[in-house]
PDB file of C-alpha atoms in Angstrom:
ATOM      1  CA  TYR A 105      39.646 -22.944  50.279  1.00  0.00           C
ATOM      2  CA  PRO A 106      39.125 -19.501  52.581  1.00  0.00           C
ATOM      3  CA  ASP A 107      37.191 -20.760  55.312  1.00  0.00           C
ATOM      4  CA  MET A 108      38.756 -25.017  55.675  1.00  0.00           C
ATOM      5  CA  GLN A 109      41.757 -23.222  57.441  1.00  0.00           C
ATOM      6  CA  PRO A 110      44.367 -26.900  55.508  1.00  0.00           C
ATOM      7  CA  LEU A 111      47.307 -26.157  57.889  1.00  0.00           C
ATOM      8  CA  LEU A 112      44.688 -27.727  61.276  1.00  0.00           C
ATOM      9  CA  SER A 113      42.546 -29.466  59.074  1.00  0.00           C
ATOM     10  CA  CYS A 114      44.545 -32.010  57.372  1.00  0.00           C
ATOM     11  CA  SER A 115      46.710 -31.704  60.543  1.00  0.00           C
ATOM     12  CA  TYR A 116      43.860 -32.981  62.779  1.00  0.00           C
ATOM     13  CA  LYS A 117      43.001 -35.614  59.483  1.00  0.00           C
ATOM     14  CA  VAL A 118      47.138 -37.011  60.335  1.00  0.00           C
ATOM     15  CA  VAL A 119      46.351 -37.763  63.936  1.00  0.00           C
ATOM     16  CA  SER A 120      42.437 -39.086  63.076  1.00  0.00           C
ATOM     17  CA  ASP A 121      44.661 -41.997  60.722  1.00  0.00           C
ATOM     18  CA  LEU A 122      47.101 -41.913  63.493  1.00  0.00           C
ATOM     19  CA  PHE A 123      45.186 -42.326  66.614  1.00  0.00           C
ATOM     20  CA  GLY A 124      41.791 -43.199  65.104  1.00  0.00           C
ATOM     21  CA  ASP A 125      38.535 -41.633  63.761  1.00  0.00           C
ATOM     22  CA  LEU A 126      39.006 -38.285  66.415  1.00  0.00           C
ATOM     23  CA  SER A 127      36.652 -36.124  63.423  1.00  0.00           C
ATOM     24  CA  MET A 128      33.502 -35.603  67.642  1.00  0.00           C
ATOM     25  CA  TYR A 129      36.682 -33.740  69.108  1.00  0.00           C
ATOM     26  CA  TYR A 130      37.334 -31.667  66.065  1.00  0.00           C
ATOM     27  CA  PRO A 131      35.451 -28.438  67.340  1.00  0.00           C
ATOM     28  CA  ILE A 132      37.264 -28.896  70.557  1.00  0.00           C
ATOM     29  CA  PHE A 133      39.971 -28.175  68.990  1.00  0.00           C
ATOM     30  CA  LEU A 134      38.879 -25.678  66.418  1.00  0.00           C
ATOM     31  CA  THR A 135      37.660 -23.664  70.151  1.00  0.00           C
ATOM     32  CA  TRP A 136      41.251 -24.726  72.179  1.00  0.00           C
ATOM     33  CA  SER A 137      43.591 -23.439  68.986  1.00  0.00           C
ATOM     34  CA  ILE A 138      41.422 -20.262  68.590  1.00  0.00           C
ATOM     35  CA  LEU A 139      41.727 -18.846  72.878  1.00  0.00           C
ATOM     36  CA  LEU A 140      45.410 -20.197  72.408  1.00  0.00           C
ATOM     37  CA  ALA A 141      45.694 -17.945  69.335  1.00  0.00           C
ATOM     38  CA  VAL A 142      44.153 -15.216  71.557  1.00  0.00           C
ATOM     39  CA  LEU A 143      46.852 -15.537  74.632  1.00  0.00           C
ATOM     40  CA  LEU A 144      49.891 -15.909  71.385  1.00  0.00           C
ATOM     41  CA  CYS A 145      48.343 -12.421  70.289  1.00  0.00           C
ATOM     42  CA  GLY A 146      48.962 -10.145  73.881  1.00  0.00           C
ATOM     43  CA  LEU A 147      52.240 -12.766  73.636  1.00  0.00           C
ATOM     44  CA  MET A 148      53.768 -11.764  70.568  1.00  0.00           C
ATOM     45  CA  LEU A 149      52.111  -7.594  70.912  1.00  0.00           C
ATOM     46  CA  PHE A 150      53.832  -8.308  74.578  1.00  0.00           C
ATOM     47  CA  LEU A 151      57.327  -8.551  73.073  1.00  0.00           C
ATOM     48  CA  ILE A 152      57.214  -6.405  70.360  1.00  0.00           C
ATOM     49  CA  PHE A 153      56.919  -3.648  72.388  1.00  0.00           C
ATOM     50  CA  ARG A 154      59.620  -5.031  74.474  1.00  0.00           C
ATOM     51  CA  LYS A 155      61.350  -4.634  71.973  1.00  0.00           C
ATOM     52  CA  LEU A 156      60.783  -1.432  71.188  1.00  0.00           C
ATOM     53  CA  GLU A 157      62.001  -0.733  74.197  1.00  0.00           C
ATOM     54  CA  LEU A 158      58.649   0.246  76.618  1.00  0.00           C
ATOM     55  CA  PRO A 159      58.110  -0.323  80.219  1.00  0.00           C
ATOM     56  CA  ASP A 160      56.047  -3.653  81.307  1.00  0.00           C
ATOM     57  CA  TRP A 161      53.992  -1.557  82.847  1.00  0.00           C
ATOM     58  CA  TYR A 162      52.805  -0.202  79.629  1.00  0.00           C
ATOM     59  CA  ALA A 163      52.758  -3.416  77.496  1.00  0.00           C
ATOM     60  CA  ILE A 164      51.294  -5.888  79.306  1.00  0.00           C
ATOM     61  CA  PRO A 165      47.320  -3.810  79.515  1.00  0.00           C
ATOM     62  CA  ALA A 166      48.524  -1.975  75.747  1.00  0.00           C
ATOM     63  CA  ALA A 167      49.040  -5.825  74.553  1.00  0.00           C
ATOM     64  CA  MET A 168      45.850  -7.023  76.420  1.00  0.00           C
ATOM     65  CA  GLY A 169      43.966  -4.289  75.091  1.00  0.00           C
ATOM     66  CA  ILE A 170      45.251  -3.996  71.399  1.00  0.00           C
ATOM     67  CA  THR A 171      44.391  -7.964  71.703  1.00  0.00           C
ATOM     68  CA  PHE A 172      40.837  -7.634  72.041  1.00  0.00           C
ATOM     69  CA  LEU A 173      39.876  -4.986  70.041  1.00  0.00           C
ATOM     70  CA  SER A 174      42.050  -6.053  67.995  1.00  0.00           C
ATOM     71  CA  PRO A 175      38.907  -6.669  64.587  1.00  0.00           C
ATOM     72  CA  GLN A 176      40.329 -10.211  64.147  1.00  0.00           C
ATOM     73  CA  MET A 177      38.192 -11.059  67.353  1.00  0.00           C
ATOM     74  CA  ASP A 178      35.192 -11.019  65.197  1.00  0.00           C
ATOM     75  CA  ARG A 179      35.640 -13.772  63.650  1.00  0.00           C
ATOM     76  CA  ILE A 180      35.684 -15.947  66.204  1.00  0.00           C
ATOM     77  CA  THR A 181      31.867 -16.481  65.931  1.00  0.00           C
ATOM     78  CA  ALA A 182      32.200 -17.089  61.401  1.00  0.00           C
ATOM     79  CA  HIS A 183      35.749 -16.984  59.456  1.00  0.00           C
ATOM     80  CA  TYR A 184      37.943 -18.603  62.231  1.00  0.00           C
ATOM     81  CA  GLY A 185      40.782 -19.126  59.874  1.00  0.00           C
ATOM     82  CA  LEU A 186      40.664 -15.298  60.634  1.00  0.00           C
ATOM     83  CA  ALA A 187      40.117 -14.978  64.462  1.00  0.00           C
ATOM     84  CA  MET A 188      43.972 -16.302  64.402  1.00  0.00           C
ATOM     85  CA  ALA A 189      45.168 -13.005  65.587  1.00  0.00           C
ATOM     86  CA  PHE A 190      48.824 -13.020  66.822  1.00  0.00           C
ATOM     87  CA  LEU A 191      49.728 -14.063  62.748  1.00  0.00           C
ATOM     88  CA  ILE A 192      50.500 -10.074  61.958  1.00  0.00           C
ATOM     89  CA  PRO A 193      51.956  -9.438  65.161  1.00  0.00           C
ATOM     90  CA  LEU A 194      54.108 -12.700  65.108  1.00  0.00           C
ATOM     91  CA  VAL A 195      55.177 -11.215  61.584  1.00  0.00           C
ATOM     92  CA  ILE A 196      56.240  -7.914  62.739  1.00  0.00           C
ATOM     93  CA  TYR A 197      57.943  -8.794  65.328  1.00  0.00           C
ATOM     94  CA  LEU A 198      60.045 -11.384  62.651  1.00  0.00           C
ATOM     95  CA  LEU A 199      60.766  -8.087  60.630  1.00  0.00           C
ATOM     96  CA  LEU A 200      61.906  -6.131  63.780  1.00  0.00           C
ATOM     97  CA  LYS A 201      64.406  -9.183  64.484  1.00  0.00           C
ATOM     98  CA  PHE A 202      65.142  -9.174  60.987  1.00  0.00           C
ATOM     99  CA  GLU A 203      65.164  -5.235  61.321  1.00  0.00           C
ATOM    100  CA  GLU A 204      68.573  -5.439  63.701  1.00  0.00           C
ATOM    101  CA  GLN A 205      69.953  -8.161  62.322  1.00  0.00           C
ATOM    102  CA  ALA A 206      69.543  -9.039  58.655  1.00  0.00           C
ATOM    103  CA  SER A 207      69.559 -12.512  57.610  1.00  0.00           C
ATOM    104  CA  ILE A 208      68.748 -15.729  55.271  1.00  0.00           C
ATOM    105  CA  LYS A 209      68.022 -17.282  57.949  1.00  0.00           C
ATOM    106  CA  ARG A 210      65.126 -15.332  59.597  1.00  0.00           C
ATOM    107  CA  SER A 211      63.673 -14.625  56.142  1.00  0.00           C
ATOM    108  CA  ILE A 212      62.967 -17.733  55.360  1.00  0.00           C
ATOM    109  CA  GLY A 213      61.287 -18.081  59.077  1.00  0.00           C
ATOM    110  CA  ILE A 214      59.613 -15.264  57.675  1.00  0.00           C
ATOM    111  CA  GLY A 215      58.627 -17.336  54.568  1.00  0.00           C
ATOM    112  CA  LEU A 216      57.436 -20.243  56.091  1.00  0.00           C
ATOM    113  CA  VAL A 217      55.286 -17.872  58.894  1.00  0.00           C
ATOM    114  CA  ILE A 218      53.544 -16.359  55.666  1.00  0.00           C
ATOM    115  CA  THR A 219      53.140 -19.726  54.144  1.00  0.00           C
ATOM    116  CA  MET A 220      51.458 -20.943  57.123  1.00  0.00           C
ATOM    117  CA  ALA A 221      49.335 -17.947  58.063  1.00  0.00           C
ATOM    118  CA  THR A 222      48.121 -18.590  54.036  1.00  0.00           C
ATOM    119  CA  LEU A 223      47.495 -22.216  55.002  1.00  0.00           C
ATOM    120  CA  LEU A 224      45.217 -21.084  58.276  1.00  0.00           C
ATOM    121  CA  HIS A 225      43.004 -18.117  56.040  1.00  0.00           C
ATOM    122  CA  SER A 226      44.054 -17.312  52.024  1.00  0.00           C
ATOM    123  CA  TYR A 227      42.883 -13.232  53.306  1.00  0.00           C
ATOM    124  CA  PHE A 228      46.599 -13.545  55.145  1.00  0.00           C
ATOM    125  CA  PHE A 229      48.429 -14.170  52.148  1.00  0.00           C
ATOM    126  CA  GLY A 230      47.588 -10.830  50.784  1.00  0.00           C
ATOM    127  CA  VAL A 231      48.001  -8.771  54.609  1.00  0.00           C
ATOM    128  CA  LEU A 232      51.562 -10.000  55.117  1.00  0.00           C
ATOM    129  CA  ILE A 233      53.289  -9.609  51.813  1.00  0.00           C
ATOM    130  CA  PHE A 234      51.991  -5.996  50.902  1.00  0.00           C
ATOM    131  CA  MET A 235      53.446  -6.067  55.168  1.00  0.00           C
ATOM    132  CA  VAL A 236      56.343  -7.478  54.045  1.00  0.00           C
ATOM    133  CA  GLY A 237      57.052  -5.431  51.054  1.00  0.00           C
ATOM    134  CA  PHE A 238      55.690  -1.982  52.423  1.00  0.00           C
ATOM    135  CA  TYR A 239      58.625  -2.758  54.998  1.00  0.00           C
ATOM    136  CA  ALA A 240      61.023  -3.409  52.212  1.00  0.00           C
ATOM    137  CA  PHE A 241      60.226  -0.801  50.223  1.00  0.00           C
ATOM    138  CA  PHE A 242      60.450   1.662  52.820  1.00  0.00           C
ATOM    139  CA  ARG A 243      63.806   0.491  53.500  1.00  0.00           C
ATOM    140  CA  LEU A 244      65.357   0.773  50.310  1.00  0.00           C
ATOM    141  CA  LEU A 245      64.341   4.576  50.937  1.00  0.00           C
ATOM    142  CA  GLN A 246      66.457   5.153  53.011  1.00  0.00           C
ATOM    143  CA  THR A 247      69.075   3.724  51.351  1.00  0.00           C
ATOM    144  CA  PRO A 248      68.599   3.398  47.692  1.00  0.00           C
ATOM    145  CA  THR A 249      71.583   1.270  46.434  1.00  0.00           C
ATOM    146  CA  TRP A 250      72.139  -1.341  43.784  1.00  0.00           C
ATOM    147  CA  HIS A 251      73.140  -3.395  47.118  1.00  0.00           C
ATOM    148  CA  ARG A 252      70.566  -2.801  48.901  1.00  0.00           C
ATOM    149  CA  LEU A 253      68.105  -3.474  45.973  1.00  0.00           C
ATOM    150  CA  ARG A 254      69.584  -6.958  45.452  1.00  0.00           C
ATOM    151  CA  PHE A 255      69.648  -7.208  49.225  1.00  0.00           C
ATOM    152  CA  SER A 256      65.487  -6.960  49.171  1.00  0.00           C
ATOM    153  CA  ILE A 257      64.559  -9.090  46.132  1.00  0.00           C
ATOM    154  CA  LEU A 258      67.419 -11.529  47.708  1.00  0.00           C
ATOM    155  CA  HIS A 259      65.354 -11.254  50.428  1.00  0.00           C
ATOM    156  CA  LEU A 260      62.052 -10.736  49.559  1.00  0.00           C
ATOM    157  CA  ILE A 261      62.072 -14.296  46.917  1.00  0.00           C
ATOM    158  CA  LEU A 262      62.692 -16.144  49.801  1.00  0.00           C
ATOM    159  CA  GLN A 263      59.776 -13.449  52.583  1.00  0.00           C
ATOM    160  CA  VAL A 264      57.166 -13.984  49.292  1.00  0.00           C
ATOM    161  CA  GLY A 265      58.167 -14.725  46.078  1.00  0.00           C
ATOM    162  CA  ILE A 266      59.104 -18.752  48.121  1.00  0.00           C
ATOM    163  CA  PRO A 267      55.954 -18.748  49.408  1.00  0.00           C
ATOM    164  CA  MET A 268      53.583 -17.542  46.679  1.00  0.00           C
ATOM    165  CA  VAL A 269      55.068 -20.924  44.742  1.00  0.00           C
ATOM    166  CA  ILE A 270      54.144 -22.774  47.216  1.00  0.00           C
ATOM    167  CA  ILE A 271      50.189 -21.540  48.110  1.00  0.00           C
ATOM    168  CA  LEU A 272      49.904 -21.430  44.005  1.00  0.00           C
ATOM    169  CA  TYR A 273      51.225 -25.294  44.165  1.00  0.00           C
ATOM    170  CA  LEU A 274      49.503 -26.025  46.722  1.00  0.00           C
ATOM    171  CA  ILE A 275      46.098 -24.339  44.783  1.00  0.00           C
ATOM    172  CA  TYR A 276      46.326 -25.771  41.523  1.00  0.00           C
ATOM    173  CA  GLY A 277      49.766 -28.004  41.575  1.00  0.00           C
ATOM    174  CA  MET A 278      47.584 -30.694  43.877  1.00  0.00           C
ATOM    175  CA  ASP A 279      43.891 -29.882  42.533  1.00  0.00           C
ATOM    176  CA  THR A 280      42.207 -33.338  41.676  1.00  0.00           C
ATOM    177  CA  VAL A 281      38.779 -31.605  40.403  1.00  0.00           C
ATOM    178  CA  SER A 282      39.817 -31.918  36.745  1.00  0.00           C
ATOM    179  CA  ASP A 283      36.803 -30.439  34.781  1.00  0.00           C
ATOM    180  CA  ARG A 284      36.956 -27.459  36.325  1.00  0.00           C
ATOM    181  CA  THR A 285      37.104 -24.574  34.459  1.00  0.00           C
ATOM    182  CA  GLN A 286      39.910 -23.245  34.228  1.00  0.00           C
ATOM    183  CA  ASN A 287      39.389 -19.161  32.332  1.00  0.00           C
ATOM    184  CA  PRO A 288      35.653 -18.801  33.540  1.00  0.00           C
ATOM    185  CA  ILE A 289      34.195 -16.468  30.471  1.00  0.00           C
ATOM    186  CA  GLY A 290      31.240 -14.602  32.592  1.00  0.00           C
ATOM    187  CA  PHE A 291      28.159 -13.522  33.539  1.00  0.00           C
ATOM    188  CA  PHE A 292      27.363 -12.353  29.718  1.00  0.00           C
ATOM    189  CA  SER A 293      28.214 -14.462  27.010  1.00  0.00           C
ATOM    190  CA  TYR A 294      28.060 -18.260  27.126  1.00  0.00           C
ATOM    191  CA  GLN A 295      29.757 -20.761  24.644  1.00  0.00           C
ATOM    192  CA  MET A 296      28.713 -24.182  23.723  1.00  0.00           C
ATOM    193  CA  LYS A 297      31.413 -26.665  22.125  1.00  0.00           C
ATOM    194  CA  TRP A 298      30.624 -30.936  21.601  1.00  0.00           C
TER     195      TRP A 298
END
């Protein structure tokens, strides 16, 4: 699952089913999607810097430098899903917009991005939910009230809880392998039954 990139591969399969066999073009599609992700990463970082009111003369080279120095650029040669470097800056930008004006619509948007990012590589789920969770935690620490706690819980359900339910359903609810063990015992302990 982590290297399969269901979002890209399933989308490509739907297009191939509609327009004929396009499997020979998938490596080209994958390469261009990674290059587009690099461009989007630079754009998202630039938008973050503009939101933080940095001048263009500083924001443009900083965005380019951070993009190409990102550890995710190393993933271009192997874990293609992790090479989608724009996802983390995108969630940071959405959190900045959320901080500006919190709304259900923006929480749903963050949850949708987390779901789609998880469908590109499962590691994004852990990274993004920790990032959103720490944001909510530190925002709650600024003004710890019951109203703020209810507010944080509601938005965390939209931003993290619903994507978690969707991903768990896709992983376990749609599993077509019927004889996979649900609770493997381990290497040193074996059981056998008729």
